[in-house]
Short mmCIF file of C-alpha atoms and ligand atoms in Angstrom, two decimals:
data_model
loop_
_atom_site.label_atom_id
_atom_site.label_comp_id
_atom_site.label_asym_id
_atom_site.label_seq_id
_atom_site.Cartn_x
_atom_site.Cartn_y
_atom_site.Cartn_z
CA MET A 146 -126.78 6.62 83.84
CA GLU A 147 -125.77 8.95 86.62
CA LEU A 148 -124.09 6.01 88.37
CA PHE A 149 -122.21 5.24 85.19
CA PHE A 150 -120.86 8.83 84.94
CA ARG A 151 -119.97 8.83 88.61
CA PHE A 152 -118.01 5.62 88.15
CA PHE A 153 -115.99 7.10 85.24
CA TYR A 154 -115.54 10.33 87.18
CA VAL A 155 -114.01 8.41 90.14
CA ILE A 156 -111.72 6.43 87.80
CA PHE A 157 -110.65 9.67 86.07
CA ILE A 158 -109.90 11.38 89.40
CA GLY A 159 -108.00 8.24 90.54
CA ILE A 160 -105.84 8.23 87.39
CA CYS A 161 -105.10 11.97 87.69
CA PHE A 162 -104.21 11.57 91.35
CA SER A 163 -101.83 8.66 90.79
CA TRP A 164 -100.25 10.54 87.84
CA LEU A 165 -99.71 13.60 90.04
CA LEU A 166 -98.39 11.40 92.87
CA ARG A 167 -95.98 9.71 90.48
CA ILE A 168 -94.71 13.09 89.27
CA LEU A 169 -94.43 14.27 92.86
CA LEU A 170 -92.51 11.19 93.92
CA PHE A 171 -90.18 10.85 90.96
CA ARG A 172 -89.60 14.46 90.01
CA THR A 173 -88.91 15.48 93.59
CA GLY A 174 -86.82 13.90 96.29
CA LEU A 175 -89.88 12.53 98.05
CA ILE A 176 -89.26 8.96 96.97
CA PHE A 177 -85.78 9.08 98.47
CA ILE A 178 -87.16 10.57 101.66
CA VAL A 179 -89.74 7.77 101.86
CA LYS A 180 -87.04 5.16 101.20
CA LYS A 181 -84.80 6.67 103.86
CA TRP A 182 -87.63 6.69 106.42
CA TRP A 183 -88.40 3.10 105.57
CA ALA A 184 -84.74 2.10 105.95
CA ASN A 185 -84.53 3.92 109.31
CA LEU A 186 -87.69 2.19 110.44
CA GLU A 187 -86.27 -1.18 109.36
CA ASP A 188 -83.04 -0.39 111.23
CA CYS A 189 -84.99 -0.03 114.47
CA PHE A 190 -85.79 -3.74 114.30
CA HIS A 191 -82.19 -4.89 113.83
CA VAL A 192 -79.11 -4.95 116.00
CA TYR A 193 -75.88 -3.94 114.26
CA GLN A 194 -72.28 -4.58 115.02
CA SER A 195 -69.51 -2.20 113.89
CA PHE A 196 -65.92 -2.92 112.92
CA ARG A 197 -63.39 -0.11 112.68
CA ILE A 198 -60.50 -0.35 110.19
CA PRO A 199 -57.96 2.34 111.12
CA GLU A 200 -55.36 3.66 108.66
CA PHE A 201 -52.54 2.93 111.11
CA ASN A 202 -52.22 0.15 113.66
CA GLU A 203 -51.22 0.64 117.29
CA THR A 204 -47.50 0.72 116.37
CA SER A 205 -48.17 3.47 113.79
CA GLN A 206 -47.63 1.18 110.84
CA HIS A 207 -49.86 1.27 107.80
CA ASN A 208 -52.84 -1.05 108.04
CA HIS A 209 -52.92 -2.85 104.68
CA LEU A 210 -56.60 -3.61 105.08
CA TYR A 211 -57.36 0.11 105.10
CA ARG A 212 -55.78 0.54 101.66
CA LYS A 213 -57.62 -2.51 100.35
CA VAL A 214 -60.98 -1.33 101.65
CA SER A 215 -60.35 2.09 100.13
CA ALA A 216 -59.69 0.48 96.73
CA TYR A 217 -62.69 -1.84 97.13
CA LEU A 218 -65.11 0.97 97.97
CA THR A 219 -63.99 2.89 94.88
CA SER A 220 -65.19 -0.04 92.78
CA LEU A 221 -68.70 -0.17 94.33
CA SER A 222 -71.48 0.91 91.97
CA SER A 223 -73.61 1.90 94.96
CA LEU A 224 -71.13 4.71 95.57
CA GLU A 225 -73.11 6.70 93.02
CA ASP A 226 -76.10 6.60 95.40
CA SER A 227 -74.18 7.96 98.35
CA ASP A 228 -75.24 11.43 99.50
CA TYR A 229 -71.81 12.91 98.96
CA THR A 230 -69.13 11.50 96.70
CA ASN A 231 -65.86 12.96 95.44
CA LEU A 232 -65.02 12.77 91.75
CA ILE A 233 -61.34 12.30 90.98
CA THR A 234 -59.50 11.78 87.69
CA GLY A 235 -58.10 8.29 87.21
CA ASN A 236 -55.04 6.85 85.49
CA LYS A 237 -56.44 7.01 81.96
CA PRO A 238 -57.18 10.43 80.46
CA ASN A 239 -60.98 10.06 80.55
CA ASP A 240 -61.21 8.07 83.78
CA VAL A 241 -63.28 9.51 86.60
CA ILE A 242 -63.10 7.73 89.94
CA LEU A 243 -65.67 8.05 92.70
CA ARG A 244 -64.40 8.36 96.27
CA LEU A 245 -66.57 8.36 99.36
CA ASP A 246 -66.42 11.71 101.13
CA SER A 247 -65.50 11.98 104.79
CA ASN A 248 -68.15 10.78 107.25
CA GLN A 249 -70.40 9.50 104.45
CA THR A 250 -71.90 6.03 104.28
CA VAL A 251 -72.25 3.63 101.38
CA GLN A 252 -74.21 0.39 101.24
CA ASP A 253 -73.01 -2.90 99.84
CA ASN A 254 -74.72 -6.29 99.44
CA PHE A 255 -72.98 -9.58 100.01
CA LEU A 256 -74.60 -13.05 100.01
CA GLY A 257 -78.02 -11.44 100.42
CA ALA A 258 -76.98 -9.35 103.43
CA LYS A 259 -76.70 -5.59 103.59
CA VAL A 260 -73.52 -4.02 104.95
CA PHE A 261 -72.64 -0.36 105.43
CA TRP A 262 -69.29 1.39 105.15
CA THR A 263 -68.61 4.79 106.67
CA ASN A 264 -65.53 6.84 105.85
CA GLU A 265 -64.86 8.21 109.32
CA GLN A 266 -62.43 11.15 109.47
CA ASN A 267 -62.11 12.81 112.86
CA GLY A 268 -58.42 13.61 113.17
CA SER A 269 -57.54 10.03 112.25
CA ARG A 270 -58.87 8.15 109.25
CA ASN A 271 -60.90 4.95 109.61
CA PHE A 272 -63.41 2.91 107.69
CA VAL A 273 -66.28 1.59 109.79
CA LEU A 274 -68.08 -1.55 108.67
CA LYS A 275 -71.61 -2.04 110.02
CA ILE A 276 -73.18 -5.49 109.73
CA ARG A 277 -76.41 -6.86 111.17
CA LYS A 278 -75.62 -9.11 114.11
CA ALA A 279 -77.80 -11.81 112.61
CA ASP A 280 -75.62 -11.85 109.44
CA LYS A 281 -72.26 -11.42 111.10
CA ARG A 282 -71.30 -15.07 111.60
CA ARG A 283 -72.44 -16.01 108.13
CA ILE A 284 -70.82 -13.27 106.08
CA LEU A 285 -68.03 -11.42 107.92
CA ARG A 286 -65.12 -13.71 107.06
CA PRO A 287 -66.19 -14.52 103.49
CA TYR A 288 -66.83 -10.80 102.92
CA LEU A 289 -63.33 -9.77 104.07
CA GLN A 290 -61.90 -12.59 101.98
CA HIS A 291 -63.87 -11.28 99.01
CA ILE A 292 -62.31 -7.82 99.51
CA HIS A 293 -58.83 -9.37 99.77
CA THR A 294 -59.32 -11.29 96.53
CA LEU A 295 -60.67 -8.34 94.60
CA THR A 296 -57.85 -6.08 95.68
CA ALA A 297 -55.07 -8.68 95.41
CA ASP A 298 -51.67 -7.04 95.30
CA ASP A 299 -51.23 -7.84 91.68
CA ASN A 300 -48.30 -6.13 89.98
CA GLU A 301 -50.31 -4.91 87.01
CA GLN A 302 -52.84 -3.31 89.32
CA ARG A 303 -50.12 -1.65 91.39
CA LYS A 304 -48.44 -0.28 88.26
CA GLY A 305 -51.20 2.22 87.59
CA ASP A 306 -51.55 3.03 91.23
CA LEU A 307 -48.01 3.77 92.42
CA LYS A 308 -47.58 6.52 94.95
CA LEU A 309 -44.85 8.97 95.75
CA PHE A 310 -44.67 9.76 99.47
CA MET A 311 -42.86 12.80 100.82
CA ASN A 312 -42.27 13.49 104.49
CA SER A 313 -43.50 16.68 106.05
CA LYS A 314 -42.22 18.44 109.17
CA PRO A 315 -43.50 16.98 112.47
CA ASN A 316 -46.92 18.31 113.37
CA ASN A 317 -48.81 17.58 116.58
CA HIS A 318 -52.19 17.68 114.90
CA SER A 319 -51.63 14.81 112.53
CA ASP A 320 -50.35 11.26 112.93
CA THR A 321 -49.53 11.03 109.21
CA ARG A 322 -46.06 12.23 108.37
CA TRP A 323 -46.17 11.20 104.74
CA LYS A 324 -48.05 13.15 102.11
CA SER A 325 -48.66 11.15 98.96
CA ILE A 326 -49.33 11.91 95.33
CA GLN A 327 -49.66 9.58 92.36
CA PHE A 328 -46.30 8.47 91.08
CA LYS A 329 -46.29 8.85 87.31
CA HIS A 330 -42.64 9.31 86.41
CA PRO A 331 -42.15 8.15 82.81
CA SER A 332 -38.55 7.09 83.35
CA THR A 333 -37.69 3.48 82.48
CA PHE A 334 -34.43 1.62 82.12
CA ASP A 335 -34.83 1.95 78.35
CA SER A 336 -34.98 5.73 78.50
CA ILE A 337 -31.77 6.05 80.50
CA ALA A 338 -28.52 6.29 78.57
CA MET A 339 -26.21 3.91 80.36
CA GLU A 340 -24.00 1.02 79.39
CA THR A 341 -26.25 -1.87 78.39
CA ASP A 342 -24.22 -4.30 80.43
CA LEU A 343 -24.66 -2.30 83.59
CA LYS A 344 -28.37 -1.82 82.98
CA GLU A 345 -28.90 -5.55 82.50
CA LYS A 346 -26.95 -6.28 85.67
CA VAL A 347 -29.08 -3.91 87.71
CA LYS A 348 -32.26 -5.38 86.23
CA SER A 349 -31.27 -8.93 87.00
CA ASP A 350 -30.13 -7.89 90.48
CA LEU A 351 -33.56 -6.41 91.16
CA GLU A 352 -35.30 -9.43 89.66
CA SER A 353 -33.33 -11.85 91.80
CA PHE A 354 -34.04 -9.67 94.85
CA LEU A 355 -37.78 -9.97 94.18
CA LYS A 356 -37.53 -13.77 94.19
CA SER A 357 -35.27 -14.09 97.21
CA LYS A 358 -37.57 -13.85 100.22
CA GLN A 359 -36.86 -17.43 101.37
CA TYR A 360 -33.15 -17.06 100.70
CA TYR A 361 -32.80 -13.92 102.82
CA HIS A 362 -34.86 -15.43 105.62
CA ARG A 363 -32.86 -18.63 105.61
CA LEU A 364 -29.74 -16.53 106.11
CA GLY A 365 -31.42 -14.60 108.92
CA ARG A 366 -31.17 -11.37 106.94
CA VAL A 367 -33.74 -8.71 106.35
CA TRP A 368 -35.21 -8.92 102.88
CA LYS A 369 -33.98 -5.56 101.64
CA ARG A 370 -31.40 -4.28 99.18
CA SER A 371 -29.54 -0.99 99.32
CA TYR A 372 -28.09 0.90 96.40
CA LEU A 373 -25.78 3.87 96.28
CA LEU A 374 -26.03 5.96 93.12
CA TYR A 375 -23.12 8.33 92.87
CA GLY A 376 -21.94 10.75 90.23
CA PRO A 377 -22.04 14.39 89.19
CA SER A 378 -25.19 16.41 88.87
CA GLY A 379 -27.40 15.72 85.86
CA THR A 380 -26.16 12.22 85.16
CA GLY A 381 -29.49 10.49 85.73
CA LYS A 382 -29.45 9.34 89.35
CA SER A 383 -32.95 10.55 90.20
CA SER A 384 -34.29 9.33 86.85
CA PHE A 385 -32.74 5.95 87.63
CA VAL A 386 -34.54 5.76 90.99
CA ALA A 387 -37.82 6.40 89.17
CA ALA A 388 -36.94 3.71 86.62
CA MET A 389 -36.25 1.26 89.47
CA ALA A 390 -39.62 2.01 91.08
CA ASN A 391 -41.41 1.56 87.75
CA PHE A 392 -39.54 -1.66 87.10
CA LEU A 393 -40.42 -3.09 90.52
CA SER A 394 -43.91 -1.54 90.65
CA TYR A 395 -43.04 -0.23 94.10
CA ASP A 396 -44.22 2.94 95.80
CA VAL A 397 -41.55 5.56 96.43
CA TYR A 398 -40.83 7.12 99.83
CA ASP A 399 -38.63 10.15 99.27
CA ILE A 400 -37.14 11.08 102.66
CA ASP A 401 -36.01 14.66 103.06
CA LEU A 402 -33.59 14.30 105.97
CA PHE A 403 -33.66 18.06 106.52
CA LYS A 404 -37.28 17.67 107.63
CA VAL A 405 -36.48 14.89 110.11
CA SER A 406 -36.34 16.44 113.55
CA ASP A 407 -34.44 13.76 115.49
CA ASP A 408 -33.65 10.04 115.75
CA SER A 409 -37.06 8.95 116.97
CA ASP A 410 -38.67 10.93 114.18
CA LEU A 411 -36.68 8.94 111.63
CA LYS A 412 -37.79 5.68 113.25
CA PHE A 413 -41.38 6.87 113.22
CA LEU A 414 -41.14 7.70 109.52
CA LEU A 415 -39.69 4.30 108.71
CA LEU A 416 -42.45 2.62 110.70
CA GLN A 417 -45.02 4.34 108.55
CA THR A 418 -43.60 3.06 105.27
CA THR A 419 -45.16 0.03 103.65
CA SER A 420 -43.50 -3.01 102.14
CA LYS A 421 -42.96 -3.13 98.37
CA SER A 422 -41.47 0.30 98.39
CA VAL A 423 -38.34 2.13 97.33
CA ILE A 424 -37.04 4.35 100.13
CA VAL A 425 -34.93 7.14 98.67
CA VAL A 426 -32.54 9.50 100.38
CA GLU A 427 -31.37 12.03 97.79
CA ASP A 428 -28.14 14.02 98.14
CA LEU A 429 -26.99 12.23 101.29
CA ASP A 430 -23.55 13.88 100.99
CA ARG A 431 -25.09 17.35 101.10
CA PHE A 432 -27.04 16.42 104.24
CA LEU A 433 -23.96 15.01 105.95
CA ILE A 434 -22.01 18.19 105.23
CA GLU A 435 -24.72 20.69 106.11
CA LYS A 436 -26.38 18.56 108.80
CA SER A 437 -28.79 21.09 110.17
CA SER A 438 -31.03 18.69 112.12
CA ALA A 439 -30.52 16.80 115.38
CA LEU A 440 -30.37 13.49 113.56
CA SER A 441 -27.41 11.36 114.65
CA LEU A 442 -25.24 9.21 112.43
CA SER A 443 -26.06 6.12 114.50
CA ALA A 444 -29.78 6.65 113.83
CA LEU A 445 -29.00 6.93 110.14
CA LEU A 446 -26.95 3.74 110.24
CA ASN A 447 -29.71 1.90 112.09
CA PHE A 448 -32.15 3.15 109.53
CA MET A 449 -29.93 1.80 106.74
CA ASP A 450 -29.48 -1.53 108.50
CA GLY A 451 -33.21 -1.83 108.96
CA ILE A 452 -32.77 -2.43 112.68
CA LEU A 453 -36.48 -1.93 113.12
CA THR A 454 -36.55 -4.73 110.63
CA SER A 455 -39.04 -7.55 110.50
CA CYS A 456 -41.89 -5.07 110.71
CA CYS A 457 -40.64 -2.18 108.61
CA ALA A 458 -37.66 -2.96 106.46
CA GLU A 459 -38.88 -6.11 104.76
CA GLU A 460 -39.30 -6.09 101.02
CA ARG A 461 -37.82 -2.65 100.69
CA VAL A 462 -35.26 -1.27 98.31
CA MET A 463 -33.24 1.60 99.74
CA VAL A 464 -31.52 4.04 97.42
CA PHE A 465 -29.08 6.75 98.42
CA THR A 466 -27.84 9.29 95.91
CA VAL A 467 -24.69 11.34 96.33
CA ASN A 468 -22.65 13.59 94.08
CA CYS A 469 -19.43 12.89 95.82
CA LYS A 470 -18.92 9.45 97.34
CA GLU A 471 -15.68 10.45 98.99
CA GLN A 472 -17.42 12.93 101.20
CA VAL A 473 -19.53 10.22 102.76
CA GLU A 474 -18.54 8.55 106.02
CA PRO A 475 -17.04 5.10 105.17
CA ALA A 476 -19.23 3.48 107.86
CA ILE A 477 -22.26 4.42 105.78
CA LEU A 478 -20.85 2.76 102.69
CA ARG A 479 -19.66 -0.48 104.19
CA PRO A 480 -20.87 -3.72 102.53
CA GLY A 481 -24.15 -4.89 103.99
CA ARG A 482 -25.27 -1.36 104.57
CA ILE A 483 -24.91 -0.54 100.90
CA ASP A 484 -25.14 -3.65 98.77
CA VAL A 485 -24.56 -2.18 95.34
CA HIS A 486 -22.66 0.93 94.25
CA ILE A 487 -23.60 2.31 90.84
CA HIS A 488 -21.54 5.02 89.26
CA PHE A 489 -23.17 7.65 87.07
CA PRO A 490 -20.44 9.22 84.96
CA LEU A 491 -20.51 12.23 82.70
CA CYS A 492 -21.30 11.42 79.09
CA ASP A 493 -18.87 9.49 76.97
CA PHE A 494 -19.30 8.77 73.29
CA SER A 495 -21.33 5.61 73.81
CA ALA A 496 -23.72 7.39 76.21
CA PHE A 497 -23.96 10.22 73.68
CA LYS A 498 -25.00 7.70 70.98
CA ASN A 499 -27.61 6.31 73.34
CA LEU A 500 -29.01 9.79 73.91
CA ALA A 501 -28.99 10.47 70.15
CA ILE A 502 -31.12 7.36 69.58
CA ASN A 503 -33.57 8.24 72.36
CA TYR A 504 -33.85 11.98 71.81
CA LEU A 505 -33.21 12.39 68.05
CA GLY A 506 -34.05 8.95 66.69
CA VAL A 507 -30.60 8.89 65.06
CA LYS A 508 -28.45 5.74 65.12
CA ASP A 509 -25.63 7.06 63.01
CA HIS A 510 -24.65 10.43 61.60
CA LYS A 511 -21.84 11.90 59.54
CA LEU A 512 -20.90 14.15 62.48
CA PHE A 513 -20.45 11.23 64.88
CA PRO A 514 -16.71 10.79 64.17
CA GLN A 515 -16.16 14.46 65.04
CA VAL A 516 -18.10 14.02 68.29
CA GLU A 517 -16.09 10.91 69.12
CA GLU A 518 -12.87 12.80 68.55
CA ILE A 519 -13.87 15.55 70.97
CA PHE A 520 -14.85 13.02 73.61
CA GLN A 521 -11.43 11.42 73.18
CA THR A 522 -9.79 14.73 74.08
CA GLY A 523 -11.43 14.42 77.48
CA ALA A 524 -14.23 16.93 76.94
CA SER A 525 -17.52 15.96 78.43
CA LEU A 526 -20.92 17.20 79.51
CA SER A 527 -23.55 15.66 81.70
CA PRO A 528 -26.35 13.65 80.02
CA ALA A 529 -28.75 16.32 81.32
CA GLU A 530 -26.87 19.05 79.42
CA ILE A 531 -26.65 17.01 76.23
CA SER A 532 -30.29 15.92 76.40
CA GLU A 533 -31.39 19.54 76.83
CA LEU A 534 -29.51 20.53 73.64
CA MET A 535 -31.08 17.61 71.82
CA ILE A 536 -34.59 18.47 72.98
CA ALA A 537 -34.15 22.09 71.93
CA ASN A 538 -33.00 21.04 68.43
CA ARG A 539 -35.03 17.87 68.05
CA ASN A 540 -36.36 18.89 64.62
CA SER A 541 -32.89 18.93 63.10
CA PRO A 542 -30.49 16.18 64.24
CA SER A 543 -27.58 17.90 62.43
CA ARG A 544 -28.20 21.13 64.29
CA ALA A 545 -28.58 19.24 67.57
CA ILE A 546 -25.28 17.39 67.10
CA LYS A 547 -23.51 20.59 66.04
CA SER A 548 -24.74 22.33 69.17
CA VAL A 549 -23.47 19.42 71.26
CA ILE A 550 -20.10 19.68 69.51
CA SER A 551 -19.80 23.39 70.19
CA ALA A 552 -20.95 22.95 73.78
CA LEU A 553 -18.33 20.24 74.23
CA GLN A 554 -15.70 22.50 72.74
CA THR A 555 -16.51 25.59 74.77
CA ASP A 556 -18.45 24.72 77.89
CA GLY A 557 -16.78 21.36 78.20
CA ASP A 558 -13.33 22.94 78.01
CA ARG A 559 -14.25 25.54 80.58
CA ARG A 560 -15.64 22.94 82.92
CA ARG A 561 -12.64 20.74 82.40
CA VAL A 562 -10.46 23.49 83.76
CA SER A 563 -12.67 24.68 86.58
CA ASN A 564 -14.29 21.41 87.62
CA ILE A 565 -11.56 18.99 86.82
CA GLY A 566 -10.89 18.56 90.50
CA ARG A 567 -14.43 17.57 91.23
CA ARG A 568 -14.50 15.04 88.42
CA LEU A 569 -11.21 13.44 89.17
CA SER A 570 -11.73 13.13 92.88
CA ASP A 571 -14.41 10.56 92.00
CA CYS A 572 -17.13 13.17 91.96
CA GLY A 573 -17.46 12.75 88.26
CA SER A 574 -14.59 10.87 86.72
CA ARG A 575 -15.50 9.04 83.57
CA LYS A 576 -15.56 5.35 84.24
CA SER A 577 -16.67 2.33 82.33
CA VAL A 578 -18.61 -0.67 83.44
CA ALA A 579 -16.87 -3.77 84.53
CA GLU A 580 -17.39 -6.30 87.25
CA SER A 581 -20.38 -8.29 88.27
CA ILE A 582 -22.93 -7.38 90.90
CA GLU A 583 -21.85 -8.84 94.17
CA SER A 584 -22.69 -7.86 97.67
CA GLY A 585 -21.02 -4.55 98.17
CA GLY A 586 -19.81 -4.68 94.57
CA VAL A 587 -19.12 -1.51 92.70
CA LEU A 588 -20.62 -1.50 89.26
CA CYS A 589 -17.76 0.27 87.55
CA SER A 590 -14.03 0.28 87.19
CA GLU A 591 -11.50 3.00 86.60
CA ASN A 592 -11.05 4.15 83.03
CA THR A 593 -7.46 3.50 82.08
CA GLN A 594 -7.41 6.34 79.58
CA THR A 595 -6.83 8.93 82.24
CA GLY A 596 -3.91 11.09 81.11
CA LYS A 597 -0.67 11.77 82.87
CA GLU A 598 -1.42 15.39 83.57
CA PHE A 599 -4.79 14.33 84.99
CA ARG A 600 -3.02 12.03 87.42
CA LYS A 601 -0.82 14.87 88.56
CA LEU A 602 -3.84 16.97 89.21
CA TYR A 603 -5.55 14.01 90.84
CA GLY A 604 -2.73 13.75 93.38
CA PHE A 605 -3.09 17.43 94.09
CA LEU A 606 -6.84 17.15 94.46
CA ARG A 607 -6.59 14.06 96.65
CA MET A 608 -4.66 16.21 99.09
CA LYS A 609 -7.44 18.73 98.88
CA SER A 610 -10.23 16.20 99.35
CA ASN A 611 -8.38 14.64 102.32
CA LYS A 612 -8.55 18.02 103.93
CA ILE A 613 -12.27 18.09 103.35
CA SER A 614 -12.76 14.65 104.87
CA GLN A 615 -10.63 15.59 107.88
CA SER A 616 -12.86 18.48 108.64
CA PHE A 617 -15.87 16.20 108.11
CA ASP A 618 -14.48 13.62 110.51
CA SER A 619 -14.41 16.12 113.28
CA SER A 620 -18.07 17.00 112.77
CA PRO A 621 -20.61 16.13 115.51
CA ILE A 622 -22.03 13.24 113.44
CA ARG A 623 -18.93 11.27 114.15
CA LYS A 624 -19.39 11.53 117.90
CA ASP A 625 -22.80 9.93 117.73
CA SER A 626 -21.49 6.89 115.98
N1 ATP B 198 -28.21 8.89 81.67
C1 ATP B 198 -29.25 9.62 81.23
N2 ATP B 198 -30.03 9.17 80.24
C2 ATP B 198 -31.07 9.88 79.81
N3 ATP B 198 -31.43 11.07 80.30
C3 ATP B 198 -30.69 11.56 81.31
C4 ATP B 198 -29.56 10.87 81.82
N4 ATP B 198 -29.04 11.59 82.81
C5 ATP B 198 -29.79 12.69 82.93
N5 ATP B 198 -30.77 12.68 82.03
C6 ATP B 198 -31.81 13.70 81.88
O1 ATP B 198 -31.37 14.83 82.59
C7 ATP B 198 -32.34 15.30 83.52
C8 ATP B 198 -31.74 15.37 84.92
O2 ATP B 198 -31.43 14.07 85.36
P1 ATP B 198 -31.50 13.65 86.90
O3 ATP B 198 -32.31 14.59 87.67
O4 ATP B 198 -31.89 12.21 86.95
O5 ATP B 198 -29.97 13.82 87.30
P2 ATP B 198 -29.33 13.64 88.74
O6 ATP B 198 -28.11 12.80 88.56
O7 ATP B 198 -30.33 13.16 89.72
O8 ATP B 198 -28.88 15.12 89.08
P3 ATP B 198 -28.66 15.76 90.55
O9 ATP B 198 -27.44 15.12 91.14
O10 ATP B 198 -28.45 17.20 90.26
O11 ATP B 198 -29.90 15.50 91.34
C9 ATP B 198 -33.51 14.36 83.43
O12 ATP B 198 -34.56 15.02 82.81
C10 ATP B 198 -33.07 13.20 82.57
O13 ATP B 198 -34.05 12.89 81.63
MG1 MG B 199 -31.17 13.97 91.47
#
């Protein structure tokens, strides 16, 4: 009997002990500590080989594999088990993305083999892949292929993941000159009020550019296309650049030339751009006039020609915006350097109607004839000014149109007197679309409605603008060319 009780007593103690052990292991971190020890012990019996994937290659260009690995690691479920992980919002409102923190390691399994990735950040950024030597021959190539396939440069995938890069001032402590943020500009070709013809021509030009790799190479030309967007302030140039990037699903590199220290710095920046990108130089005319950096015109021309080509100008679209085309050195605008010129005029009646559809949802209105009449007198405002009035009065289309009418009557008149020079010296003249897109083609033609008195003034202002360009010609930029 006593033996029987002893037996039950031992079983009871055993159950209690294992229950306590279970609680101890699972409710505390002990189980993880044991697992870690076991893994470390296992590691002692294996030889590993490491592969470093740096963000930039030896010529300071982006290493595409780095970007792919970064995207691949984000998709790993084992990331949740890493000791330290960053949580970042994704493209959709409720998306949360996990990102491996610096100097942390995550494990992955491929074809029955364990591999380890470390996000190494000591001044430069690298991913380090650790594979057992015994598995290396069997899995390394298929594993890298697997990463390539999963992160294929598919347009749809890029769309949600576009980046806007901005250059910073040179800094000895960092080899990255571009700071990036997610590019989420909502602008599309549909949202921009512009003659339909012109819009379609630009779209088909971009589409044919995308398909022309072989064609360009056969001609011995760099596969790039350059656009000049010119017109007064607030006419949609920057919005158009964003629409182009969204249309192409390309990243945007917005170069601030004022932050470029010298010629080699510009080369370095170009080297660090990736293919499938739109490289934008905004307000080039302002830079050429103020020119406060040591950047020479020849460096700028080389940059536009893509002289560093094959490696860093392929599959790029370059866009330059200016308010006043006439203040830009003709060498910059010559065909080949700039392939397509697109004029952004102040609003005319048809652009106004476009804006009314987009901003007010109104296709026709009893006040339209009155608006048309005022436009015919030569009054005009920029699309930015008109769109602001429409946004402010979006609940009442009649009120919005009336406010546009009164702005056209008052502000427009005032501007016509004070700014007429700027507009007529091609810094804002109203033009309509004409010709086709050809190399070096200008996507507009002169509006024949221009009045006699305007022409008189134009002659006067041409004299004035010649004076401006003379003083520009004698600037130091010229010497460098
Ligand atoms: N053609 C247009 N169609 C629709 N909206 C426009 C148009 N032009 C300008 N806008 C609106 O006006 C605002 C300013 O436009 P944007 O910045 O693109 O002008 P910009 O030509 O780049 O001016 P700036 O020369 O001063 O840089 C934007 O919010 C844009 O939505
Ligand atoms: Mg702009």
